[in-house]
């Protein structure tokens, strides 16, 4: 990249904007600030950012609506910020096009990690997707349909592999229950969460060193799952 | 009615005949001994039958007796005998005196008799009132008051039927009392009288009464009874308000105790943060890296604490206002418990956490985050009260239509009377200032579990102190639909 990535911050709270601006500038990002949805939309058009950090509780516009509208003409990664107990809103935003989320109050390490993942994915979708994913001592070869743990090859069923490839295709990003169910099983609603529980459980047993403390396939409470790679 | 009139008429006739007989009798008695008696004395003696007639039979028989007495004296005792000639003015005056005696006597007696009747009537009314008041005195609920009133008025006034409708109770059953064996005809119109105090109407009474209107005394007595009933109804209504007011007062007291507790809990981490931050900024002290790191660590920890506290308060307020709506989805209880265990690892450094959840446990419809909160709070509570180095065990089993989860620690036994109340807000068994936290943790657990349709309780058991909760296994009657075995390669 010749220029530092441009991040658009859309949040109506001046304290958050101030803190984030300071931190992100120090981490070699360029910043644009907006305090309302309309302002954010205008800035996104005028100066297309590489990433948008969006607070879901904007005064003038529903954050979910913002995501929908941006997605009509742009694939820019969006990370949504929200408080605890608004899981429904986060899921809705994610299903409408947001790529990841953070719950306030959050630590800066988490934020920077999410930003890195989001930027990496948007680079990748321009270039080629990775076909070999590494997580802990597990290696997944998407092209050859092979899963290796430590030294040995692990047998996975067709559905398990489909699930795994969807998760790894969005490695390190959160995927909602509905997104997974739709892409892997074709259900239009998240009515069959039980399928997920069963298959995730099976995958964990096969891949995790300790299935009771998953390090690879993480639960995002109330929202979905996240596949964590070694990066 | 006709018989009554005829009886009255014949009564009158008999009374007059009796008066006549009285005079006749007196004449018969006196005539033979005439020679021994002065004429004035005889005249005087005739006053007796006149008096007797008036006393016994009334004014007109008395007047009749007066006339007859005069005639008898004139005819039988004044010369010339057996004539009706009035001789002297004195005789006329005698007659007048007989008549005056008769009239005055009857008036006096009439008044006395009326007085006695009135007194008896008043006594009866007073007794009835007293009976009503005693019957109403101890009553606490409007229905009994209405019933007593209905029965009492029906008996007292001999109404055919009485119904009482209480205003403050919507759709209350009418309280009815009826004369045995008698029922009003379909076309009989009841009388409706409101039952009210000076302040408001409490009820109304419907009375079926054969066509005679009530007399003034009856109306007056009825009004007195009704106002007693109104007062009794008002009394019960006010007592209920008073109870409500007392409950509100108690709840206010609890709220202010909560505010005190919360204020303390909020201020402590804030104080720590403020101290640490201002120290770092002050520039008076040259902080070395280790000290700086420690201060910064404190700030981060206290911030996390505050976050938890705010979360607790929000949860509690949601539970209180009934706004807690779990988003129930099929979840593995093990996943939830293990996730919380991992998050709480740093707090568990003084205890051992053993999670024993068999694989075959069914999925349970829960709100992941809320049930996670339940585990957090129960484990937190266990950490607080269980001695250092002891084990906290979590296990679960299926029981017919629900999942039974237990969190067991080695904390000391809790006295029986406290076991249910520890789930109350701010309930403390030990001294408040020795224990941190807001006292909301367990009541939040209760609110969440109950919002899921389950039950939570605590027990002193052989292997320690146990928190137990159940969660229903069906989601509004539905069960999870599992993928078929062997449907994929």
XYZ file of C-alpha atoms in Angstrom:
720
model
C 0.000 0.000 0.000
C 1.438 3.364 -0.897
C -0.792 5.219 1.494
C -1.887 4.308 4.992
C -5.400 2.836 5.009
C -8.220 5.343 5.487
C -10.672 4.522 8.259
C -14.018 6.312 8.485
C -15.284 6.599 12.064
C -19.016 7.156 12.431
C -20.064 7.697 16.060
C -22.094 10.393 17.787
C -20.042 10.310 20.986
C -17.150 12.795 20.910
C -15.178 10.913 23.576
C -15.112 7.734 21.534
C -14.113 9.598 18.398
C -11.334 11.378 20.223
C -9.950 8.204 21.738
C -10.163 6.177 18.541
C -8.652 8.942 16.450
C -5.649 9.214 18.743
C -5.075 5.478 18.814
C -5.584 4.820 15.132
C -3.405 7.719 14.018
C -0.680 6.370 16.272
C -1.075 3.008 14.532
C -0.499 4.443 11.068
C -4.031 4.805 9.874
C -5.604 7.851 8.252
C -8.862 8.981 9.816
C -12.102 10.598 8.688
C -14.735 11.497 11.316
C -18.506 11.737 11.148
C -21.007 12.235 13.933
C -24.191 11.371 12.100
C -25.222 8.763 9.574
C -25.775 11.348 6.873
C -22.354 12.876 7.411
C -20.834 9.404 7.333
C -22.622 8.537 4.118
C -21.473 11.747 2.472
C -17.856 11.213 3.513
C -17.951 7.614 2.320
C -18.998 8.825 -1.097
C -16.612 11.753 -1.273
C -13.579 9.885 -0.023
C -14.076 6.102 -0.207
C -12.508 4.643 2.954
C -10.727 1.307 3.312
C -12.734 0.507 6.420
C -15.739 1.932 8.252
C -16.167 1.759 12.028
C -19.825 2.410 12.712
C -21.709 2.911 15.959
C -25.127 1.305 15.787
C -26.892 3.937 17.868
C -26.678 7.004 15.668
C -29.041 9.892 16.312
C -30.331 10.335 12.804
C -30.200 6.932 11.237
C -30.489 3.316 12.155
C -26.996 1.793 11.955
C -28.443 -1.268 10.283
C -29.961 0.916 7.589
C -26.564 2.556 7.065
C -25.010 -0.848 6.410
C -27.761 -1.761 3.960
C -27.338 1.437 2.039
C -23.542 1.308 1.859
C -23.732 -2.263 0.658
C -25.790 -1.204 -2.298
C -22.710 0.280 -3.925
C -19.649 -0.689 -1.923
C -17.877 -3.699 -0.447
C -15.935 -1.620 2.070
C -15.491 -3.638 5.310
C -17.681 -2.398 8.157
C -17.068 -3.017 11.856
C -20.075 -2.138 14.058
C -19.811 -0.919 17.642
C -22.590 -1.542 20.099
C -23.303 -2.151 23.757
C -24.046 -5.441 25.489
C -27.641 -6.680 25.379
C -28.222 -5.531 21.837
C -27.322 -8.829 20.226
C -30.357 -8.638 18.000
C -29.099 -5.391 16.497
C -25.597 -6.741 16.000
C -26.898 -9.845 14.269
C -29.142 -7.734 12.069
C -26.233 -5.472 11.118
C -24.018 -8.464 10.372
C -26.703 -10.036 8.241
C -27.195 -6.786 6.381
C -23.579 -6.517 5.410
C -21.402 -5.611 8.382
C -18.285 -7.728 8.633
C -17.558 -7.782 12.321
C -18.568 -6.257 15.629
C -17.183 -4.995 18.910
C -19.007 -4.648 22.198
C -18.429 -1.471 24.153
C -16.390 -1.139 26.267
C -13.675 -2.900 24.281
C -9.944 -3.147 24.585
C -7.746 -1.683 21.891
C -6.032 -4.975 21.085
C -9.371 -6.430 20.072
C -10.133 -3.429 17.895
C -6.784 -3.499 16.132
C -7.094 -7.250 15.571
C -10.522 -6.831 14.020
C -9.332 -3.998 11.835
C -6.396 -6.071 10.595
C -8.652 -9.014 9.762
C -11.156 -6.847 7.951
C -8.505 -5.140 5.848
C -6.833 -8.445 5.056
C -10.092 -9.925 3.809
C -10.899 -7.016 1.598
C -7.409 -7.293 0.068
C -7.949 -10.975 -0.478
C -11.251 -10.631 -2.191
C -9.534 -8.405 -4.718
C -6.729 -10.905 -5.152
C -6.965 -14.642 -4.678
C -8.444 -16.312 -1.716
C -6.108 -18.392 0.336
C -6.500 -22.082 -0.142
C -4.454 -23.240 2.850
C -5.552 -22.186 6.313
C -3.538 -22.769 9.454
C -4.915 -22.621 12.960
C -2.931 -23.925 15.898
C -1.606 -27.316 14.784
C -4.447 -27.768 12.321
C -3.958 -27.273 8.606
C -6.860 -27.131 6.201
C -6.292 -27.525 2.476
C -9.441 -26.214 0.868
C -8.426 -27.165 -2.657
C -7.601 -30.772 -1.906
C -10.208 -31.292 0.806
C -7.653 -32.376 3.369
C -7.638 -31.596 7.054
C -4.521 -32.324 9.058
C -4.090 -32.119 12.747
C -0.581 -32.379 14.054
C 0.725 -35.284 11.989
C -2.398 -37.161 11.095
C -5.120 -36.567 8.618
C -8.587 -36.108 10.072
C -11.615 -37.512 8.364
C -14.485 -35.080 8.012
C -17.913 -35.641 6.497
C -19.061 -33.687 3.461
C -21.263 -31.406 5.516
C -18.541 -30.882 8.086
C -16.151 -29.876 5.337
C -18.662 -27.528 3.801
C -19.095 -25.874 7.184
C -15.357 -25.721 7.701
C -14.694 -24.160 4.345
C -17.354 -21.533 4.926
C -15.888 -20.693 8.322
C -12.361 -20.532 6.997
C -13.437 -18.573 3.957
C -14.214 -15.817 6.436
C -11.375 -16.655 8.769
C -11.136 -14.506 11.906
C -14.409 -12.823 11.147
C -17.651 -13.431 12.970
C -20.351 -15.331 11.127
C -23.945 -15.202 12.337
C -25.975 -18.360 12.868
C -28.196 -17.359 10.008
C -25.298 -16.715 7.627
C -23.842 -20.149 8.332
C -27.152 -21.960 8.102
C -27.995 -20.228 4.845
C -24.659 -20.885 3.144
C -24.076 -24.401 4.368
C -27.579 -25.840 4.583
C -29.569 -23.418 2.469
C -32.070 -22.561 5.218
C -33.578 -19.160 4.774
C -34.038 -18.580 8.492
C -31.957 -19.365 11.512
C -34.619 -21.738 12.719
C -32.384 -24.774 12.802
C -29.667 -23.627 15.106
C -29.607 -27.133 16.531
C -27.900 -28.336 13.374
C -25.121 -25.878 14.001
C -24.675 -26.938 17.590
C -24.318 -30.536 16.604
C -21.876 -29.978 13.733
C -19.770 -27.370 15.491
C -19.555 -29.781 18.406
C -18.359 -32.526 16.071
C -15.783 -30.281 14.409
C -14.464 -29.165 17.749
C -14.027 -32.713 18.867
C -12.031 -33.445 15.745
C -9.890 -30.316 15.586
C -9.467 -28.832 19.044
C -6.775 -29.858 21.490
C -9.374 -29.423 24.229
C -12.907 -29.332 22.840
C -14.075 -27.821 26.131
C -11.851 -24.786 25.640
C -11.978 -24.145 21.923
C -9.132 -22.102 20.498
C -9.952 -22.488 16.841
C -13.718 -22.444 16.469
C -14.832 -19.755 18.903
C -18.376 -19.075 20.117
C -19.547 -15.508 19.740
C -22.262 -15.415 22.450
C -25.714 -14.788 21.084
C -24.355 -14.075 17.615
C -22.531 -16.895 15.904
C -19.087 -18.389 15.490
C -15.609 -17.298 14.494
C -12.778 -19.362 13.043
C -9.515 -18.163 14.508
C -6.368 -18.671 12.502
C -2.818 -18.510 13.727
C -2.159 -15.045 12.381
C -108.342 -4.824 54.286
C -112.074 -4.931 54.403
C -111.952 -7.333 57.296
C -109.653 -4.935 59.073
C -112.022 -2.042 58.612
C -114.926 -4.098 59.738
C -112.970 -5.172 62.763
C -112.154 -1.589 63.557
C -115.727 -0.567 63.167
C -117.053 -3.339 65.300
C -114.357 -2.566 67.823
C -115.589 0.961 68.092
C -119.131 -0.218 68.566
C -118.096 -2.581 71.304
C -116.167 0.118 73.081
C -119.174 2.393 73.137
C -121.421 -0.372 74.336
C -118.955 -1.063 77.065
C -119.056 2.580 78.116
C -122.796 2.369 78.264
C -122.601 -0.750 80.318
C -120.214 0.906 82.720
C -122.628 3.716 83.390
C -125.491 1.257 83.640
C -123.579 -0.791 86.139
C -122.741 2.230 88.240
C -126.373 3.262 88.250
C -127.479 -0.183 89.291
C -124.989 -0.183 92.126
C -125.749 3.288 93.355
C -129.515 3.433 93.052
C -130.304 0.988 95.853
C -128.003 2.814 98.304
C -129.185 6.242 97.263
C -130.609 7.170 100.631
C -127.218 6.754 102.330
C -125.364 9.035 99.919
C -125.263 12.757 99.300
C -126.109 13.847 95.763
C -122.696 15.500 95.404
C -121.027 12.265 96.305
C -123.068 10.375 93.784
C -122.122 12.851 91.107
C -118.515 12.461 92.131
C -118.730 8.696 91.974
C -119.945 8.895 88.384
C -116.576 10.342 87.478
C -115.142 6.869 87.951
C -116.913 5.134 85.089
C -116.162 8.152 82.877
C -112.471 7.840 83.699
C -112.505 4.076 83.230
C -114.249 4.387 79.872
C -111.750 6.921 78.656
C -108.755 4.972 79.880
C -109.893 1.638 78.613
C -111.782 2.528 75.487
C -110.770 5.927 74.198
C -112.017 9.453 73.758
C -115.434 8.962 72.193
C -116.572 6.192 74.552
C -115.349 8.470 77.310
C -117.397 11.373 76.027
C -120.372 9.069 75.614
C -119.875 7.907 79.187
C -119.753 11.556 80.258
C -123.064 12.308 78.633
C -124.664 9.128 79.915
C -123.371 9.815 83.390
C -124.975 13.251 83.346
C -128.230 11.828 82.075
C -128.180 9.010 84.585
C -127.589 11.367 87.510
C -130.330 13.639 86.246
C -132.778 10.822 85.540
C -132.208 8.566 88.479
C -130.900 10.696 91.288
C -132.251 14.198 90.931
C -135.767 15.038 91.699
C -138.136 14.812 90.096
C -136.909 11.217 89.603
C -137.077 9.672 86.179
C -137.113 12.936 84.343
C -134.468 14.701 82.286
C -135.110 18.149 83.474
C -132.061 20.291 84.125
C -132.803 22.310 87.184
C -129.995 24.468 88.096
C -126.969 25.913 86.439
C -124.998 23.699 88.800
C -126.302 20.649 86.999
C -125.202 22.056 83.677
C -121.824 22.736 85.118
C -121.756 19.167 86.416
C -122.339 17.921 82.909
C -119.661 20.135 81.540
C -117.258 18.911 84.179
C -118.029 15.280 83.297
C -117.268 16.053 79.690
C -114.119 18.003 80.422
C -112.855 15.147 82.607
C -113.520 12.715 79.817
C -111.749 14.790 77.203
C -108.747 15.772 79.279
C -108.255 12.234 80.527
C -108.368 10.777 77.126
C -105.909 13.329 75.823
C -103.492 12.646 78.661
C -103.821 8.924 78.312
C -103.558 9.104 74.580
C -100.362 11.060 74.901
C -98.954 8.654 77.461
C -99.793 5.676 75.315
C -98.316 7.316 72.254
C -95.247 8.084 74.319
C -94.869 4.461 75.318
C -95.397 3.314 71.758
C -92.798 5.770 70.534
C -90.355 4.689 73.199
C -90.863 1.056 72.269
C -90.445 1.876 68.607
C -87.236 3.757 69.326
C -85.970 0.930 71.447
C -86.633 -1.548 68.678
C -84.925 0.665 66.127
C -81.949 1.158 68.409
C -81.680 -2.590 68.958
C -81.770 -3.257 65.245
C -79.114 -0.604 64.629
C -76.950 -2.005 67.379
C -77.244 -5.484 65.919
C -76.294 -4.204 62.481
C -73.334 -2.238 63.783
C -72.015 -5.208 65.778
C -72.425 -7.468 62.797
C -70.543 -5.039 60.559
C -67.825 -4.208 63.073
C -65.309 -6.924 62.439
C -65.884 -7.442 58.730
C -62.949 -6.929 56.402
C -64.323 -7.504 52.956
C -67.059 -5.766 51.032
C -68.893 -8.966 50.102
C -69.554 -9.928 53.717
C -70.641 -6.393 54.509
C -73.110 -6.504 51.665
C -74.401 -9.878 52.774
C -74.948 -8.772 56.352
C -76.711 -5.637 55.151
C -78.988 -7.543 52.815
C -80.002 -10.100 55.428
C -80.463 -7.514 58.098
C -82.633 -5.173 56.093
C -84.713 -8.028 54.764
C -85.394 -9.311 58.271
C -85.945 -5.925 59.849
C -88.328 -4.546 57.312
C -89.744 -7.840 56.096
C -88.958 -6.975 52.484
C -89.705 -9.618 49.907
C -86.260 -9.453 48.392
C -83.125 -7.366 48.768
C -80.111 -7.088 46.480
C -76.901 -5.232 47.160
C -74.491 -4.180 44.435
C -71.033 -2.973 45.399
C -69.650 -0.206 43.208
C -65.949 -0.803 43.713
C -66.054 -4.422 42.674
C -66.659 -4.745 38.962
C -68.860 -7.633 38.069
C -69.368 -8.561 41.664
C -72.112 -11.056 42.358
C -75.207 -9.372 43.670
C -75.698 -10.253 47.292
C -79.318 -11.269 47.700
C -81.523 -11.946 50.641
C -85.127 -13.008 50.253
C -88.054 -13.751 52.483
C -88.377 -17.516 52.603
C -91.117 -18.806 50.394
C -91.853 -15.436 48.885
C -90.514 -14.163 45.625
C -91.427 -10.952 43.917
C -93.470 -11.280 40.773
C -91.928 -10.486 37.406
C -93.632 -7.159 37.116
C -92.783 -5.878 40.538
C -90.570 -2.829 40.343
C -87.760 -2.701 42.858
C -86.784 0.455 44.663
C -83.182 1.530 44.203
C -81.422 3.423 46.948
C -77.754 4.474 46.806
C -75.547 3.541 49.739
C -73.235 6.440 50.248
C -71.186 8.405 52.723
C -70.750 12.158 52.567
C -67.688 11.493 50.391
C -68.813 9.035 47.793
C -71.181 6.293 46.775
C -69.992 2.891 47.869
C -72.840 0.656 46.758
C -76.554 0.499 45.986
C -79.431 -1.508 47.335
C -82.491 -2.800 45.447
C -85.579 -3.526 47.452
C -88.676 -5.474 46.468
C -91.504 -4.556 48.774
C -95.228 -5.102 48.565
C -96.889 -1.967 47.420
C -97.043 -0.028 50.632
C -94.566 2.819 50.682
C -92.279 2.942 53.673
C -93.361 5.032 56.632
C -91.259 7.956 57.813
C -89.814 5.936 60.695
C -89.016 3.020 58.436
C -87.340 5.319 55.942
C -85.337 6.900 58.691
C -84.216 3.543 60.058
C -83.372 2.269 56.599
C -81.276 5.356 55.902
C -79.430 4.890 59.193
C -78.701 1.230 58.354
C -77.518 2.114 54.873
C -75.190 4.801 56.108
C -73.688 2.339 58.592
C -73.082 -0.034 55.737
C -71.589 2.779 53.688
C -69.200 3.614 56.506
C -68.207 -0.033 56.833
C -67.537 -0.278 53.091
C -65.543 2.920 53.216
C -63.560 1.533 56.100
C -62.570 -1.620 54.206
C -61.674 0.399 51.148
C -59.452 2.731 53.146
C -57.828 -0.190 54.956
C -56.866 -1.656 51.616
C -55.377 1.684 50.508
C -53.473 1.865 53.728
C -51.964 -1.553 53.163
C -51.000 -0.549 49.667
C -49.432 2.618 50.993
C -47.455 0.654 53.525
C -46.215 -1.721 50.835
C -45.140 1.232 48.715
C -43.354 2.691 51.687
C -41.489 -0.545 52.208
C -40.599 -0.665 48.555
C -39.342 2.907 48.727
C -37.221 1.975 51.677
C -35.773 -0.891 49.709
C -35.103 1.402 46.788
C -33.196 3.849 48.910
C -31.196 1.022 50.425
C -30.428 -0.082 46.894
C -29.314 3.393 45.912
C -26.962 3.511 48.872
C -25.488 0.171 48.030
C -25.167 0.956 44.338
C -23.678 4.355 44.987
C -21.001 2.745 47.117
C -20.301 0.060 44.552
C -20.034 2.542 41.718
C -17.864 4.985 43.564
C -15.248 2.484 44.667
C -13.935 1.537 41.228
C -14.306 5.139 40.105
C -12.210 6.258 43.029
C -9.505 3.727 42.176
C -9.504 4.803 38.537
C -9.383 8.462 39.377
C -6.519 7.980 41.797
C -4.503 5.923 39.342
C -5.076 8.215 36.397
C -4.389 11.422 38.242
C -1.231 9.908 39.678
C -0.017 9.016 36.220
C -0.756 12.490 34.925
C 0.546 14.428 37.855
C 4.168 14.402 36.860
C 5.129 14.959 40.470
C 6.346 11.405 40.761
C 8.586 9.902 38.126
C 6.934 6.583 37.603
C 9.063 3.643 36.671
C 7.743 1.142 34.210
C 6.655 -1.460 36.768
C 4.726 1.008 38.918
C 3.195 2.575 35.864
C 2.117 -0.829 34.597
C 0.518 -1.591 37.929
C -1.470 1.605 37.957
C -2.581 1.028 34.417
C -3.574 -2.520 35.255
C -5.640 -1.253 38.149
C -7.426 1.165 35.852
C -8.283 -1.551 33.395
C -9.487 -3.977 36.064
C -11.636 -1.411 37.787
C -13.133 -0.399 34.470
C -14.095 -3.994 33.835
C -15.633 -4.147 37.289
C -17.674 -1.051 36.624
C -18.830 -2.538 33.364
C -20.068 -5.639 35.157
C -21.805 -3.559 37.743
C -23.595 -1.450 35.190
C -24.627 -4.636 33.446
C -26.031 -6.004 36.701
C -28.005 -2.860 37.328
C -29.424 -2.883 33.848
C -30.377 -6.529 34.159
C -32.059 -5.910 37.476
C -33.991 -2.978 36.170
C -35.087 -4.987 33.145
C -36.214 -7.820 35.336
C -38.139 -5.465 37.582
C -39.950 -3.763 34.774
C -40.739 -7.039 33.067
C -38.719 -6.008 30.042
C -36.507 -9.045 30.192
C -37.248 -10.983 27.035
C -34.931 -13.893 26.497
C -34.049 -14.638 22.876
C -34.306 -18.390 23.206
C -32.418 -20.515 20.736
C -31.270 -24.109 20.908
C -28.015 -24.187 22.829
C -25.707 -26.686 24.417
C -25.562 -25.981 28.134
C -22.000 -27.286 28.119
C -20.976 -24.710 25.552
C -22.356 -21.932 27.716
C -20.882 -23.197 30.970
C -17.475 -23.865 29.444
C -17.409 -20.460 27.790
C -18.052 -18.762 31.124
C -15.499 -20.943 32.857
C -12.861 -19.849 30.355
C -13.778 -16.181 30.822
C -13.600 -16.441 34.593
C -10.306 -18.270 34.723
C -8.457 -15.405 36.373
C -11.052 -15.123 39.154
C -10.899 -18.833 39.794
C -7.261 -18.881 40.821
C -8.170 -19.770 44.401
C -10.636 -22.485 43.600
C -11.043 -25.516 41.393
C -13.861 -25.582 38.906
C -15.043 -28.999 37.793
C -17.528 -29.136 34.967
C -19.137 -32.505 34.458
C -21.699 -32.288 31.685
C -22.361 -35.531 29.827
C -22.379 -35.389 26.063
C -25.826 -36.888 25.749
C -27.461 -33.878 27.379
C -30.177 -32.543 25.111
C -30.013 -29.078 23.620
C -31.968 -26.586 25.666
C -33.772 -23.465 24.403
C -32.008 -20.577 26.099
C -30.746 -17.094 25.646
C -27.014 -17.777 25.514
C -25.908 -14.558 27.134
C -28.507 -14.621 29.893
C -27.806 -18.174 30.964
C -24.128 -17.309 30.724
C -24.878 -14.546 33.211
C -26.574 -17.062 35.518
C -23.469 -19.245 35.521
C -21.266 -16.185 36.031
C -23.255 -15.065 39.029
C -23.489 -18.502 40.611
C -19.777 -19.113 40.159
C -19.008 -15.607 41.446
C -21.127 -16.240 44.495
C -19.379 -19.545 45.056
C -15.967 -17.902 44.794
C -17.037 -15.302 47.328
C -18.299 -17.696 49.960
C -16.460 -20.960 49.468
C -13.202 -21.367 51.362
C -9.971 -21.003 49.434
C -8.755 -24.164 47.754
C -12.141 -25.874 47.601
C -13.879 -27.215 44.516
C -16.853 -25.794 42.669
C -18.740 -28.423 40.696
C -21.137 -27.916 37.848
C -23.241 -30.799 36.632
C -26.515 -31.362 34.901
C -28.991 -34.097 34.201
C -32.167 -34.533 32.258
C -35.372 -34.840 34.253
C -38.441 -35.718 32.191
C -39.261 -32.423 30.501
C -36.500 -30.213 31.821
C -32.794 -29.891 32.351
C -31.627 -29.802 35.951
C -28.357 -27.959 36.520
C -26.424 -27.822 39.785
C -23.622 -25.550 40.907
C -22.224 -26.959 44.138
C -19.610 -25.340 46.355
C -18.128 -25.964 49.785
C -19.348 -22.793 51.426
C -20.822 -23.072 54.932
C -24.441 -24.153 55.311
C -27.096 -21.469 55.172
C -29.846 -21.490 57.833
C -33.133 -22.896 56.508
C -35.098 -19.680 56.874
C -32.689 -17.819 54.591
C -32.608 -20.360 51.794
C -35.484 -18.871 49.835
C -34.689 -15.275 50.663
C -31.135 -15.226 49.365
C -32.707 -14.773 45.923
C -34.237 -11.481 47.050
C -32.655 -8.228 46.003
C -29.956 -7.011 48.381
C -30.559 -9.839 50.785
C -27.555 -10.397 52.987
C -27.043 -13.049 55.575
C -23.727 -11.626 56.731
C -22.805 -8.057 57.593
C -23.243 -5.835 54.582
C -19.951 -4.064 54.884
C -17.892 -7.205 54.926
C -19.098 -8.429 51.595
C -18.575 -6.645 48.310
C -20.960 -6.606 45.418
C -24.410 -5.177 45.075
C -26.373 -8.154 46.372
C -28.106 -8.381 43.018
C -26.378 -11.427 41.557
C -28.728 -14.104 42.834
C -31.882 -12.124 42.214
C -30.765 -11.579 38.636
C -30.303 -15.343 38.306
C -33.829 -15.818 39.582
C -35.243 -13.258 37.170
C -33.486 -14.848 34.214
C -34.354 -18.452 35.073
C -37.975 -17.591 35.683
C -38.162 -15.641 32.436
C -37.088 -18.896 30.785
C -39.909 -20.774 32.471
C -37.617 -22.547 34.907
C -37.108 -22.647 38.660
C -34.131 -21.856 40.837
C -33.480 -22.798 44.439
C -30.704 -23.419 46.946
C -30.112 -26.351 49.224
C -27.816 -27.363 52.041
C -26.669 -30.795 50.982
C -24.312 -33.488 52.156
C -21.633 -32.637 49.648
C -21.819 -28.863 50.252
C -24.066 -25.953 49.376
C -25.922 -26.311 46.102
C -27.576 -23.910 43.683
C -30.095 -25.712 41.512
C -32.008 -24.553 38.502
C -34.222 -26.146 35.904
C -34.810 -25.150 32.317
C -37.669 -26.452 30.193
C -36.547 -28.564 27.272
C -39.156 -27.474 24.800
C -39.424 -24.217 22.898
C -43.136 -23.452 23.098
C -43.891 -27.087 22.672
C -41.390 -27.729 19.886
C -38.285 -29.883 20.094
C -35.122 -29.519 18.048
C -35.128 -31.235 14.684
C -31.879 -33.016 14.256
C -30.171 -33.812 10.998
C -30.584 -37.486 10.181
C -27.741 -39.812 10.953
C -25.665 -40.799 7.970
C -27.192 -38.181 5.706
C -23.761 -37.018 4.663
C -20.654 -38.853 3.494
